[in-house]
Amino acid sequence: MCRTALLLLLPVTSLARLLPSEYRLSDFNHTLGSVDCPCDDVSLCEVLSNEVSTELFGFGSSNYASGPGFDWSAMTTIAWGEGTDLVCKAHSEGVRVIAAASPPLTDNQTAIDEFIQETIKSMQQNFYDGITFDWESPVDSPDDPLNTYYLDVVSQTTAALKSINPNYQVSLCAAWSPFGIDGRWYDYIGLANAVDFLYVMCYDVRSQIFDQCVASANSPINLCRKGIEEFNAAGIPNDKLVLGMPWYGYRYECVNDVFDPKASKTCEIAQVPFRGVNCSDAAGSEIAYGSIRNIVRSYDAEVFRDGYMNVPFFNYVDEGSGKIYQIWYDDAESLQGHYDFVRENGLRGAGPYRFDQVDLDSDDGVEETKEMFDALKTAAN
Ligand SMILES: *[C@@H]1O[C@H](CO)[C@@H](O)[C@H](O)[C@H]1NC(C)=O
Ligand SMILES: *[C@@H]1O[C@H](CO)[C@@H](O)[C@H](O)[C@H]1NC(C)=O
Ligand SMILES: *[C@@H]1O[C@H](CO)[C@@H](O)[C@H](O)[C@H]1NC(C)=O
């Protein structure tokens, strides 16, 4: 705890030293960095300051402008949003747009200062509302120096942004459990204290498969619940946690000796190792929810639903290759358990990776997109 307190104090002094005077603003400056506000209404370039009681926080919006179905009332923050058109539109709807941050992990303060200055410049020139950190590499142990470097740069960057404008939002992507998922033994308590909230990525939970090497669900609610409880047990309260869930699924090739695509439910998959574990979801490939539903329709596939997890899956034989595939995904019904959990336990919020993994080009796709957004809204109180 001593170390954390010390780190939180450091940025204030170093900031005064490093921050160029043009960035030290009390009020918003529309022509900062000589980039003019591109929105018709220049007030739309300001960092949003509206408070939200439940974050509906997700990634991506590349197709936000196509078709009906993209529901602005079902989003509060779009991470990795791109383009000033998006910023103008999102801000007019009261939705934040935030950028990715990839900091150097080092004790070289000059490199850290440079990163922070670049980040601030990018915030101001693109009219972003904040950033999200998403480092996912393994560390040797909780004592690995990389953990100290990560916490340090996250703390300093957050302090710098908040000193310019307290409305900048800073989040950090966390594994689905704090306990060494994929070797990510990070200092989650320090990190949670250093940012506004953690986005807990409750997906790819089969990144390391320790039991039967078969296809299964990407985001089973029971595991998400266990992960959140483990964050709580580690000392991180629910109002610091946004539950992330997938709007994509996995397609696995079934390698069973005998498999009846019309009836078989257990799909054995090839052993593809990940970080020291011989079986993983790397045997499959990620497919967007909208595309998966189109596969269901074009193959007229029968969708099963696992009775324990309430998660849909189906088999089909690929026309081109003749290979047998099983696809596991999440839909509005399977994700309802996640949203209920978030609402009933007062989590900071919920939201998908990614908002734009929906089909807005067909009537069926638009209808299913609406179901996905409508379900997401029920996470809010
Ligand atoms: C905003 O910043 C620009 C560039 O630094 C400067 O020329 C301009 O006077 C500033 N505007 C206000 C209102 O402070
Ligand atoms: C520290 O980082 C700066 C900026 O990236 C670099 O120029 C310098 O060589 C680094 N110092 C050391 C000791 O690596
Ligand atoms: C993983 O696979 C390799 C190669 O087949 C094998 O040598 C090793 O024993 C396996 N490890 C475990 C833990 O099963």
Coordinates of C-alpha atoms and ligand atoms in Angstrom, one line a residue:
M1 CA 0.0 0.0 0.0
C2 CA 2.9 2.3 0.8
R3 CA 4.2 1.9 -2.7
T4 CA 0.9 2.7 -4.3
A5 CA 0.5 5.9 -2.2
L6 CA 4.0 7.0 -3.2
L7 CA 3.3 6.4 -6.9
L8 CA 0.1 8.4 -6.8
L9 CA 2.0 11.4 -5.5
L10 CA 4.8 11.3 -8.0
P11 CA 2.9 12.3 -11.1
V12 CA 1.9 15.7 -9.7
T13 CA 5.4 16.9 -9.4
S14 CA 6.7 15.3 -12.6
L15 CA 3.7 16.6 -14.5
A16 CA 4.3 20.2 -13.7
R17 CA 7.8 19.7 -15.0
L18 CA 7.0 17.8 -18.2
L19 CA 3.7 19.1 -19.5
P20 CA 4.1 21.8 -22.2
S21 CA 2.2 25.0 -21.3
E22 CA -0.3 24.6 -24.1
Y23 CA -1.7 21.5 -22.5
R24 CA -2.2 23.1 -19.1
L25 CA -5.7 24.3 -19.7
S26 CA -8.4 25.0 -17.3
D27 CA -11.1 25.4 -19.9
F28 CA -11.6 23.6 -23.2
N29 CA -9.7 25.0 -26.1
H30 CA -11.4 24.3 -29.4
T31 CA -8.3 24.9 -31.5
L32 CA -5.8 23.1 -29.4
G33 CA -2.9 21.6 -31.3
S34 CA -4.2 23.6 -34.3
V35 CA -6.9 21.0 -35.0
D36 CA -10.3 22.6 -35.5
C37 CA -13.4 21.0 -34.1
P38 CA -14.9 19.1 -37.0
C39 CA -18.4 19.0 -35.5
D40 CA -21.1 21.5 -36.8
D41 CA -21.7 22.4 -33.2
V42 CA -18.2 23.0 -31.7
S43 CA -19.5 22.2 -28.2
L44 CA -19.6 18.6 -29.3
C45 CA -15.8 18.5 -29.2
E46 CA -15.7 19.0 -25.5
V47 CA -14.9 16.1 -23.2
L48 CA -18.2 14.7 -22.0
S49 CA -19.1 15.4 -18.3
N50 CA -22.5 13.7 -18.0
E51 CA -22.7 11.2 -15.2
V52 CA -24.0 7.7 -15.8
S53 CA -25.3 5.4 -13.2
T54 CA -24.5 2.2 -15.1
E55 CA -21.7 2.1 -17.7
L56 CA -22.8 0.4 -20.9
F57 CA -19.2 0.2 -22.1
G58 CA -18.1 -1.7 -25.1
F59 CA -15.6 -1.7 -28.0
G60 CA -15.9 -0.9 -31.7
S61 CA -18.4 1.0 -33.7
S62 CA -17.1 0.6 -37.3
N63 CA -20.7 0.1 -38.7
Y64 CA -22.5 2.6 -36.5
A65 CA -23.7 4.6 -39.4
S66 CA -25.1 1.8 -41.5
G67 CA -28.6 0.6 -41.3
P68 CA -31.0 1.1 -38.4
G69 CA -30.4 -0.9 -35.3
F70 CA -27.4 0.8 -33.7
D71 CA -28.9 1.9 -30.4
W72 CA -27.3 5.0 -28.9
S73 CA -29.4 4.7 -25.8
A74 CA -27.8 1.3 -25.1
M75 CA -24.2 2.7 -24.9
T76 CA -22.4 5.1 -22.6
T77 CA -18.8 4.6 -23.7
I78 CA -17.4 3.3 -27.0
A79 CA -13.8 2.2 -26.7
W80 CA -11.5 2.1 -29.7
G81 CA -13.9 4.3 -31.6
E82 CA -12.4 5.9 -34.7
G83 CA -13.0 9.1 -36.6
T84 CA -14.2 12.5 -35.8
D85 CA -17.6 11.8 -37.5
L86 CA -18.1 9.2 -34.8
V87 CA -17.1 11.6 -32.0
C88 CA -19.5 14.3 -33.2
K89 CA -22.4 11.8 -33.5
A90 CA -21.6 10.0 -30.2
H91 CA -21.2 13.3 -28.3
S92 CA -24.5 14.5 -29.6
E93 CA -26.0 11.3 -28.1
G94 CA -24.1 11.8 -24.8
V95 CA -21.9 8.8 -25.5
R96 CA -18.1 8.9 -24.7
V97 CA -15.5 7.8 -27.2
I98 CA -12.2 6.6 -25.8
A99 CA -8.9 5.5 -27.3
A100 CA -6.6 2.5 -26.8
A101 CA -3.4 3.1 -24.8
S102 CA -0.2 1.0 -25.2
P103 CA 2.3 2.4 -22.7
P104 CA 6.0 1.5 -22.4
L105 CA 6.8 -0.8 -19.5
T106 CA 10.0 0.7 -18.2
D107 CA 11.5 2.6 -15.4
N108 CA 12.9 5.1 -17.9
Q109 CA 11.0 8.3 -16.9
T110 CA 11.8 10.0 -20.1
A111 CA 10.1 7.3 -22.1
I112 CA 7.1 7.5 -19.7
D113 CA 6.9 11.3 -20.1
E114 CA 7.0 11.0 -23.8
F115 CA 4.2 8.5 -23.8
I116 CA 2.1 10.7 -21.6
Q117 CA 2.6 13.7 -23.8
E118 CA 1.7 11.7 -26.9
T119 CA -1.4 10.4 -25.2
I120 CA -2.5 13.9 -24.1
K121 CA -1.9 15.2 -27.6
S122 CA -3.9 12.4 -29.1
M123 CA -6.8 13.0 -26.7
Q124 CA -6.9 16.7 -27.5
Q125 CA -6.5 16.4 -31.3
N126 CA -9.1 13.7 -31.7
F127 CA -11.5 15.0 -29.1
Y128 CA -11.5 11.7 -27.1
D129 CA -13.0 11.3 -23.7
G130 CA -10.4 9.1 -22.3
I131 CA -8.4 5.9 -22.7
T132 CA -8.5 2.2 -21.9
F133 CA -5.3 0.2 -21.1
D134 CA -5.2 -3.3 -22.4
W135 CA -1.9 -5.0 -21.7
E136 CA -2.4 -8.8 -21.8
S137 CA 1.1 -10.4 -21.7
P138 CA 2.1 -12.9 -19.1
V139 CA 4.4 -12.1 -16.2
D140 CA 6.6 -14.5 -14.3
S141 CA 4.8 -13.9 -10.9
P142 CA 3.1 -11.2 -8.9
D143 CA 6.7 -9.9 -8.1
D144 CA 7.7 -9.5 -11.7
P145 CA 9.0 -5.9 -12.2
L146 CA 6.7 -5.5 -15.2
N147 CA 3.9 -5.3 -12.7
T148 CA 5.5 -2.3 -11.1
Y149 CA 6.2 -0.6 -14.4
Y150 CA 2.6 -1.2 -15.6
L151 CA 1.1 0.3 -12.4
D152 CA 3.5 3.2 -12.5
V153 CA 2.7 4.3 -16.1
V154 CA -1.0 3.7 -15.6
S155 CA -1.0 5.9 -12.4
Q156 CA 1.1 8.6 -14.0
T157 CA -1.0 8.8 -17.2
T158 CA -4.3 8.9 -15.2
A159 CA -3.0 11.6 -13.0
A160 CA -1.8 13.7 -16.0
L161 CA -5.2 13.3 -17.8
K162 CA -7.3 14.1 -14.7
S163 CA -5.1 17.2 -13.9
I164 CA -6.0 18.6 -17.3
N165 CA -9.7 17.6 -17.2
P166 CA -11.2 15.5 -14.4
N167 CA -13.8 14.3 -16.8
Y168 CA -11.3 12.2 -18.8
Q169 CA -12.3 8.6 -18.2
V170 CA -9.6 6.0 -17.7
S171 CA -10.2 2.3 -17.6
L172 CA -8.2 -0.9 -17.8
C173 CA -9.0 -4.3 -19.3
A174 CA -8.6 -7.1 -16.8
A175 CA -8.7 -10.9 -17.2
W176 CA -11.9 -12.6 -16.2
S177 CA -10.4 -13.5 -12.8
P178 CA -7.5 -11.8 -10.9
F179 CA -5.8 -15.1 -10.3
G180 CA -3.2 -15.6 -13.1
I181 CA -5.5 -16.2 -16.1
D182 CA -3.1 -16.8 -19.0
G183 CA -0.2 -15.9 -16.7
R184 CA -1.6 -12.4 -16.1
W185 CA -0.6 -12.1 -12.4
Y186 CA -1.1 -8.4 -12.4
D187 CA -1.4 -6.0 -9.4
Y188 CA -5.2 -5.7 -9.9
I189 CA -5.7 -3.9 -6.6
G190 CA -3.2 -1.2 -7.5
L191 CA -4.5 -1.0 -11.0
A192 CA -8.1 -0.7 -9.9
N193 CA -7.2 2.1 -7.5
A194 CA -5.3 3.9 -10.3
V195 CA -8.1 4.0 -12.8
D196 CA -11.9 4.7 -12.8
F197 CA -12.8 1.1 -13.3
L198 CA -11.7 -2.3 -14.7
Y199 CA -13.3 -3.8 -17.8
V200 CA -13.4 -7.5 -16.8
M201 CA -13.1 -9.4 -20.0
C202 CA -15.3 -12.4 -19.4
Y203 CA -14.6 -14.1 -22.7
D204 CA -12.1 -16.4 -24.2
V205 CA -12.4 -18.3 -20.9
R206 CA -11.2 -21.4 -22.8
S207 CA -7.9 -19.8 -23.6
Q208 CA -6.4 -22.6 -21.5
I209 CA -8.4 -25.8 -21.3
F210 CA -7.6 -28.0 -18.3
D211 CA -10.3 -30.6 -18.7
Q212 CA -11.7 -32.4 -21.8
C213 CA -10.3 -30.9 -25.1
V214 CA -13.7 -30.1 -26.6
A215 CA -15.6 -27.1 -27.9
S216 CA -17.6 -25.2 -25.3
A217 CA -18.9 -21.8 -24.3
N218 CA -17.0 -18.6 -24.6
S219 CA -18.5 -16.7 -21.6
P220 CA -20.5 -19.0 -19.3
I221 CA -22.2 -16.9 -16.7
N222 CA -21.2 -19.2 -13.8
L223 CA -17.5 -18.6 -14.6
C224 CA -18.1 -14.8 -15.0
R225 CA -19.8 -14.7 -11.6
K226 CA -16.9 -16.6 -10.1
G227 CA -14.4 -14.2 -11.6
I228 CA -16.2 -11.2 -10.3
E229 CA -16.4 -12.8 -6.8
E230 CA -12.7 -13.4 -6.9
F231 CA -12.1 -9.7 -7.7
N232 CA -14.3 -8.9 -4.7
A233 CA -12.3 -11.4 -2.6
A234 CA -9.1 -9.6 -3.7
G235 CA -10.6 -6.4 -2.4
I236 CA -12.0 -4.8 -5.5
P237 CA -15.6 -3.7 -5.0
N238 CA -18.4 -4.1 -7.7
D239 CA -18.6 -0.4 -8.4
K240 CA -15.1 -0.6 -9.8
L241 CA -16.0 -3.5 -12.2
V242 CA -17.6 -3.5 -15.6
L243 CA -18.5 -6.9 -16.8
G244 CA -17.4 -7.4 -20.4
M245 CA -19.0 -10.1 -22.5
P246 CA -18.6 -11.3 -26.1
W247 CA -20.7 -10.3 -29.1
Y248 CA -18.7 -13.0 -31.0
G249 CA -18.4 -16.7 -30.8
Y250 CA -15.9 -19.5 -31.7
R251 CA -16.0 -21.9 -34.6
Y252 CA -14.2 -25.1 -33.9
E253 CA -13.5 -27.9 -36.4
C254 CA -14.6 -31.2 -34.9
V255 CA -12.0 -33.9 -35.2
N256 CA -13.9 -36.8 -33.6
D257 CA -13.5 -40.2 -35.3
V258 CA -17.3 -40.4 -35.5
F259 CA -19.5 -37.3 -35.5
D260 CA -23.0 -36.9 -36.6
P261 CA -23.6 -33.2 -37.5
K262 CA -27.3 -33.6 -37.0
A263 CA -27.1 -35.0 -33.5
S264 CA -23.7 -35.1 -32.0
K265 CA -23.0 -32.5 -29.3
T266 CA -19.5 -33.2 -28.1
C267 CA -17.0 -31.8 -30.6
E268 CA -13.4 -32.8 -30.0
I269 CA -10.9 -30.2 -31.1
A270 CA -7.3 -30.3 -32.1
Q271 CA -4.7 -29.6 -29.4
V272 CA -3.4 -26.1 -30.0
P273 CA -1.3 -25.0 -27.0
F274 CA -1.5 -21.6 -25.4
R275 CA 1.0 -20.4 -22.7
G276 CA 2.0 -23.8 -21.5
V277 CA -1.4 -25.5 -21.7
N278 CA -1.8 -28.0 -24.6
C279 CA -5.5 -27.4 -25.4
S280 CA -7.0 -24.0 -26.0
D281 CA -9.6 -22.0 -27.9
A282 CA -6.8 -21.1 -30.4
A283 CA -8.0 -24.3 -32.1
G284 CA -11.0 -22.3 -33.1
S285 CA -11.5 -18.9 -34.8
E286 CA -13.5 -16.0 -33.6
I287 CA -16.6 -15.0 -35.6
A288 CA -18.9 -12.0 -35.0
Y289 CA -22.4 -12.7 -33.7
G290 CA -24.0 -11.2 -36.8
S291 CA -22.0 -13.5 -39.1
I292 CA -22.7 -16.5 -37.0
R293 CA -26.5 -15.9 -37.2
N294 CA -26.1 -15.7 -41.0
I295 CA -24.4 -19.1 -41.0
V296 CA -27.3 -20.5 -39.0
R297 CA -29.7 -19.2 -41.6
S298 CA -27.8 -20.1 -44.7
Y299 CA -27.2 -23.7 -43.5
D300 CA -30.6 -23.9 -41.9
A301 CA -28.7 -25.3 -38.9
E302 CA -30.5 -26.6 -35.8
V303 CA -29.3 -24.5 -32.8
F304 CA -29.0 -26.5 -29.6
R305 CA -28.9 -24.9 -26.2
D306 CA -26.7 -26.3 -23.4
G307 CA -29.1 -27.0 -20.6
Y308 CA -26.6 -26.1 -17.8
M309 CA -25.1 -23.0 -19.2
N310 CA -28.1 -21.8 -21.4
V311 CA -25.6 -21.1 -24.2
P312 CA -26.4 -21.8 -27.9
F313 CA -24.3 -23.9 -30.3
F314 CA -24.8 -25.8 -33.5
N315 CA -23.0 -28.0 -36.1
Y316 CA -22.7 -27.6 -39.8
V317 CA -20.7 -29.1 -42.6
D318 CA -18.9 -26.5 -44.6
E319 CA -19.9 -26.6 -48.2
G320 CA -16.5 -25.7 -49.6
S321 CA -14.2 -27.8 -47.5
G322 CA -16.5 -30.5 -46.3
K323 CA -15.2 -30.0 -42.8
I324 CA -17.5 -30.4 -39.8
Y325 CA -17.7 -27.4 -37.5
Q326 CA -19.3 -26.6 -34.2
I327 CA -20.0 -23.0 -33.3
W328 CA -20.5 -21.7 -29.8
Y329 CA -21.8 -18.2 -29.4
D330 CA -23.8 -15.9 -27.1
D331 CA -27.1 -14.3 -27.9
A332 CA -29.5 -12.0 -26.1
E333 CA -30.9 -15.0 -24.1
S334 CA -27.6 -16.4 -22.9
L335 CA -26.3 -12.9 -22.1
Q336 CA -29.4 -12.0 -20.1
G337 CA -27.9 -13.9 -17.2
H338 CA -24.9 -11.6 -17.3
Y339 CA -27.0 -8.4 -17.4
D340 CA -29.2 -9.6 -14.5
F341 CA -26.1 -10.4 -12.5
V342 CA -24.7 -6.9 -13.2
R343 CA -27.9 -5.1 -12.3
E344 CA -28.7 -7.3 -9.2
N345 CA -25.2 -6.9 -7.8
G346 CA -24.6 -3.2 -8.5
L347 CA -21.6 -3.6 -10.8
R348 CA -20.3 -0.4 -12.4
G349 CA -21.6 -1.7 -15.7
A350 CA -21.6 -4.1 -18.6
G351 CA -20.8 -4.2 -22.3
P352 CA -19.5 -6.1 -25.2
Y353 CA -16.5 -6.8 -27.2
R354 CA -17.7 -5.5 -29.7
F355 CA -20.7 -3.3 -30.3
D356 CA -20.2 -3.6 -34.1
Q357 CA -20.2 -7.4 -34.4
V358 CA -23.8 -7.3 -35.5
D359 CA -25.3 -7.5 -39.0
L360 CA -27.0 -4.2 -39.9
D361 CA -27.4 -5.2 -43.6
S362 CA -30.3 -7.6 -43.4
D363 CA -33.8 -7.5 -41.8
D364 CA -33.0 -10.5 -39.7
G365 CA -29.7 -9.0 -38.7
V366 CA -31.3 -5.7 -37.7
E367 CA -33.9 -7.5 -35.7
E368 CA -31.3 -9.5 -33.8
T369 CA -29.2 -6.4 -33.3
K370 CA -32.1 -4.8 -31.6
E371 CA -32.5 -7.9 -29.3
M372 CA -28.8 -7.6 -28.4
F373 CA -29.0 -3.9 -27.5
D374 CA -32.3 -4.3 -25.7
A375 CA -30.9 -7.0 -23.5
L376 CA -27.8 -4.9 -22.8
K377 CA -30.0 -2.1 -21.6
T378 CA -31.4 -4.3 -18.9
A379 CA -28.0 -4.2 -17.1
A380 CA -28.8 -0.7 -16.1
N381 CA -30.9 0.1 -13.1
Ligands
LIG1 C1 -6.3 27.8 -28.0 O1 -5.0 27.4 -28.4 C2 -4.5 28.0 -29.6 C3 -3.2 27.2 -29.9 O2 -2.4 27.1 -28.9 C4 -4.3 29.4 -29.3 O3 -3.8 30.0 -30.5 C5 -5.7 30.1 -29.0 O4 -5.5 31.4 -28.7 C6 -6.3 29.3 -27.8 N1 -7.7 29.8 -27.6 C7 -8.2 30.1 -26.4 C8 -9.6 30.5 -26.5 O5 -7.6 30.0 -25.4
LIG2 C1 15.0 6.5 -22.1 O1 14.1 6.8 -23.0 C2 14.4 7.9 -23.9 C3 13.2 8.2 -24.7 O2 12.6 7.1 -25.3 C4 15.6 7.4 -24.7 O3 16.0 8.4 -25.6 C5 16.8 7.0 -23.8 O4 17.8 6.4 -24.6 C6 16.3 6.0 -22.8 N1 17.3 5.8 -21.8 C7 17.8 4.6 -21.5 C8 18.9 4.6 -20.4 O5 17.4 3.6 -22.1
LIG3 C1 1.8 -31.4 -24.3 O1 2.0 -31.9 -25.6 C2 3.4 -32.3 -25.8 C3 3.5 -32.7 -27.3 O2 2.6 -33.6 -27.6 C4 3.7 -33.4 -24.9 O3 5.0 -33.8 -25.0 C5 3.5 -33.0 -23.4 O4 3.7 -34.0 -22.5 C6 2.1 -32.4 -23.3 N1 1.9 -31.8 -22.0 C7 1.0 -32.2 -21.1 C8 1.0 -31.5 -19.8 O5 0.2 -33.0 -21.3

